[in-house]
PDB file of C-alpha atoms in Angstrom:
ATOM      1  CA  PHE A 188      71.873  89.224 161.135  1.00 55.00           C
ATOM      2  CA  PRO A 189      69.511  91.543 161.324  1.00 60.00           C
ATOM      3  CA  THR A 190      70.051  95.432 162.041  1.00 60.00           C
ATOM      4  CA  VAL A 191      67.147  97.517 162.894  1.00 59.00           C
ATOM      5  CA  THR A 192      67.471 101.533 162.186  1.00 58.00           C
ATOM      6  CA  HIS A 193      64.010 103.176 164.098  1.00 55.00           C
ATOM      7  CA  THR A 194      63.881 107.517 164.560  1.00 55.00           C
ATOM      8  CA  PHE A 195      60.660 107.685 166.672  1.00 54.00           C
ATOM      9  CA  HIS A 196      57.352 109.309 165.907  1.00 51.00           C
ATOM     10  CA  PRO A 197      57.746 113.300 167.004  1.00 46.00           C
ATOM     11  CA  GLU A 198      54.053 113.357 168.297  1.00 54.00           C
ATOM     12  CA  ASN A 199      55.847 110.394 170.323  1.00 49.00           C
ATOM     13  CA  LEU A 200      59.372 112.406 172.764  1.00 48.00           C
ATOM     14  CA  PRO A 201      59.290 114.756 174.984  1.00 54.00           C
ATOM     15  CA  GLU A 202      59.235 118.197 174.175  1.00 56.00           C
ATOM     16  CA  THR A 203      63.248 118.758 174.836  1.00 53.00           C
ATOM     17  CA  LEU A 204      63.045 116.096 171.051  1.00 52.00           C
ATOM     18  CA  LYS A 205      60.495 117.134 168.975  1.00 47.00           C
ATOM     19  CA  THR A 206      62.739 118.569 166.403  1.00 48.00           C
ATOM     20  CA  ILE A 207      65.424 117.051 166.760  1.00 51.00           C
ATOM     21  CA  ASP A 208      65.071 113.154 164.616  1.00 59.00           C
ATOM     22  CA  PRO A 209      67.450 111.199 167.742  1.00 70.00           C
ATOM     23  CA  ARG A 210      67.885 107.543 165.720  1.00 78.00           C
ATOM     24  CA  LEU A 211      68.592 104.048 167.217  1.00 85.00           C
ATOM     25  CA  LEU A 212      70.509 101.059 165.772  1.00 88.00           C
ATOM     26  CA  ILE A 213      69.289  97.827 166.825  1.00 89.00           C
ATOM     27  CA  GLU A 214      71.612  94.659 166.253  1.00 90.00           C
ATOM     28  CA  PHE A 215      70.910  91.420 166.772  1.00 90.00           C
ATOM     29  CA  SER A 216      72.895  88.446 167.019  1.00 91.00           C
ATOM     30  CA  GLU A 217      72.529  84.680 166.532  1.00 92.00           C
ATOM     31  CA  GLU A 218      71.684  83.951 170.050  1.00 94.00           C
ATOM     32  CA  TYR A 219      68.382  87.232 170.354  1.00 93.00           C
ATOM     33  CA  PRO A 220      66.048  85.731 171.425  1.00 95.00           C
ATOM     34  CA  ASN A 221      67.968  84.343 174.439  1.00 96.00           C
ATOM     35  CA  LYS A 222      70.810  87.409 174.721  1.00 96.00           C
ATOM     36  CA  PRO A 223      69.384  91.586 173.728  1.00 96.00           C
ATOM     37  CA  PRO A 224      69.945  92.740 170.680  1.00 94.00           C
ATOM     38  CA  THR A 225      73.166  95.828 170.781  1.00 94.00           C
ATOM     39  CA  VAL A 226      71.085  98.926 170.869  1.00 94.00           C
ATOM     40  CA  ARG A 227      72.248 102.752 170.501  1.00 93.00           C
ATOM     41  CA  PHE A 228      71.939 105.817 169.396  1.00 90.00           C
ATOM     42  CA  VAL A 229      73.597 106.889 166.360  1.00 85.00           C
ATOM     43  CA  SER A 230      72.955 110.236 167.191  1.00 82.00           C
ATOM     44  CA  ARG A 231      74.893 112.063 170.133  1.00 86.00           C
ATOM     45  CA  MET A 232      72.542 112.014 172.869  1.00 88.00           C
ATOM     46  CA  PHE A 233      72.884 114.479 176.127  1.00 92.00           C
ATOM     47  CA  HIS A 234      70.761 112.166 178.504  1.00 94.00           C
ATOM     48  CA  PRO A 235      71.690 110.706 182.604  1.00 97.00           C
ATOM     49  CA  ASN A 236      70.552 107.223 181.012  1.00 97.00           C
ATOM     50  CA  VAL A 237      73.109 107.212 177.395  1.00 96.00           C
ATOM     51  CA  TYR A 238      76.349 106.397 177.672  1.00 97.00           C
ATOM     52  CA  ALA A 239      78.892 108.518 175.489  1.00 94.00           C
ATOM     53  CA  ASP A 240      79.044 105.944 172.900  1.00 95.00           C
ATOM     54  CA  GLY A 241      75.410 105.626 172.941  1.00 94.00           C
ATOM     55  CA  SER A 242      74.213 102.416 174.173  1.00 96.00           C
ATOM     56  CA  ILE A 243      71.176 103.374 176.777  1.00 96.00           C
ATOM     57  CA  CYS A 244      71.442 102.406 180.496  1.00 96.00           C
ATOM     58  CA  LEU A 245      68.210 100.669 180.928  1.00 95.00           C
ATOM     59  CA  ASP A 246      68.355  97.400 183.157  1.00 94.00           C
ATOM     60  CA  ILE A 247      65.579  95.345 180.181  1.00 96.00           C
ATOM     61  CA  LEU A 248      68.671  95.891 178.006  1.00 96.00           C
ATOM     62  CA  GLN A 249      71.513  94.526 180.477  1.00 92.00           C
ATOM     63  CA  ASN A 250      70.217  92.038 183.217  1.00 94.00           C
ATOM     64  CA  ARG A 251      66.594  91.605 183.042  1.00 96.00           C
ATOM     65  CA  TRP A 252      66.770  90.773 179.933  1.00 98.00           C
ATOM     66  CA  SER A 253      63.975  88.068 179.003  1.00 97.00           C
ATOM     67  CA  PRO A 254      63.375  86.083 175.712  1.00 97.00           C
ATOM     68  CA  THR A 255      59.941  87.280 175.526  1.00 97.00           C
ATOM     69  CA  TYR A 256      60.803  91.294 175.338  1.00 96.00           C
ATOM     70  CA  ASP A 257      60.351  91.820 171.263  1.00 93.00           C
ATOM     71  CA  VAL A 258      61.810  94.834 169.152  1.00 89.00           C
ATOM     72  CA  SER A 259      58.429  96.909 170.566  1.00 89.00           C
ATOM     73  CA  SER A 260      58.641  96.169 173.889  1.00 94.00           C
ATOM     74  CA  ILE A 261      62.155  97.909 173.702  1.00 93.00           C
ATOM     75  CA  LEU A 262      60.886 100.611 172.222  1.00 88.00           C
ATOM     76  CA  THR A 263      58.437 101.294 174.334  1.00 89.00           C
ATOM     77  CA  SER A 264      61.221 100.928 177.540  1.00 93.00           C
ATOM     78  CA  ILE A 265      63.759 103.446 175.525  1.00 90.00           C
ATOM     79  CA  GLN A 266      60.432 106.044 174.898  1.00 85.00           C
ATOM     80  CA  SER A 267      59.880 106.125 178.252  1.00 88.00           C
ATOM     81  CA  LEU A 268      63.640 106.213 179.685  1.00 90.00           C
ATOM     82  CA  LEU A 269      63.572 109.467 176.975  1.00 86.00           C
ATOM     83  CA  ASP A 270      60.410 110.915 177.961  1.00 84.00           C
ATOM     84  CA  GLU A 271      61.291 110.005 182.576  1.00 89.00           C
ATOM     85  CA  PRO A 272      64.992 109.924 182.476  1.00 92.00           C
ATOM     86  CA  ASN A 273      66.550 107.930 185.860  1.00 95.00           C
ATOM     87  CA  PRO A 274      68.663 110.350 186.940  1.00 95.00           C
ATOM     88  CA  ASN A 275      69.291 107.878 190.252  1.00 93.00           C
ATOM     89  CA  SER A 276      71.146 105.287 187.807  1.00 89.00           C
ATOM     90  CA  PRO A 277      73.494 107.086 184.849  1.00 96.00           C
ATOM     91  CA  ALA A 278      75.427 106.804 182.600  1.00 97.00           C
ATOM     92  CA  ASN A 279      76.038 110.299 181.996  1.00 97.00           C
ATOM     93  CA  SER A 280      76.377 111.905 185.048  1.00 97.00           C
ATOM     94  CA  GLN A 281      77.125 115.525 183.802  1.00 97.00           C
ATOM     95  CA  ALA A 282      72.356 115.564 182.179  1.00 97.00           C
ATOM     96  CA  ALA A 283      71.613 113.774 185.373  1.00 98.00           C
ATOM     97  CA  GLN A 284      73.071 116.155 187.897  1.00 97.00           C
ATOM     98  CA  LEU A 285      72.276 118.873 185.386  1.00 97.00           C
ATOM     99  CA  TYR A 286      68.477 117.213 185.124  1.00 95.00           C
ATOM    100  CA  GLN A 287      68.709 117.352 188.544  1.00 97.00           C
ATOM    101  CA  GLU A 288      69.237 121.124 189.257  1.00 97.00           C
ATOM    102  CA  ASN A 289      68.742 123.135 186.441  1.00 97.00           C
ATOM    103  CA  LYS A 290      65.727 121.191 183.507  1.00 92.00           C
ATOM    104  CA  ARG A 291      65.482 124.078 181.247  1.00 92.00           C
ATOM    105  CA  GLU A 292      69.339 124.430 180.909  1.00 95.00           C
ATOM    106  CA  TYR A 293      69.018 120.930 180.840  1.00 92.00           C
ATOM    107  CA  GLU A 294      66.649 120.657 177.501  1.00 87.00           C
ATOM    108  CA  LYS A 295      69.094 123.447 175.912  1.00 90.00           C
ATOM    109  CA  ARG A 296      72.025 120.928 176.107  1.00 92.00           C
ATOM    110  CA  VAL A 297      70.004 117.711 174.823  1.00 86.00           C
ATOM    111  CA  THR A 298      68.442 119.719 171.770  1.00 83.00           C
ATOM    112  CA  ALA A 299      71.984 121.304 170.948  1.00 87.00           C
ATOM    113  CA  ILE A 300      73.899 117.950 170.954  1.00 86.00           C
ATOM    114  CA  VAL A 301      71.456 116.463 169.367  1.00 76.00           C
ATOM    115  CA  GLU A 302      71.538 119.225 166.726  1.00 76.00           C
ATOM    116  CA  GLN A 303      75.347 119.175 166.144  1.00 81.00           C
ATOM    117  CA  SER A 304      75.360 115.987 165.704  1.00 72.00           C
ATOM    118  CA  TRP A 305      73.652 115.749 162.791  1.00 65.00           C
ATOM    119  CA  VAL A 306      76.222 118.729 161.220  1.00 68.00           C
ATOM    120  CA  ASP A 307      79.070 116.865 162.246  1.00 63.00           C
ATOM    121  CA  VAL A 308      78.403 113.817 160.135  1.00 53.00           C
TER     122      VAL A 308
END
């Protein structure tokens, strides 16, 4: 079944991510569109709503999935989550705490981790 790799356009990213090129992998099973695709970041991410394995804590990819959602709606939802993290439903509690307590330091950490993930490839 199809696999899609997506790179966000810099003009659509929050300032923190504009220079670091985060990439997504979207994998569709034979059950799509009745079941959501598997979506995860290929680049390492330090984000309140991204797990260590790159998977994303996003309701439309889990309990609120609908067969009416398409790739565009998934990407739009992820874009929104990148713009405005939800620290109240964290996949990464350390990132959520830093985001709430010190956004400047949070942004530095985001940049450093994603940049390092491309060096490690």
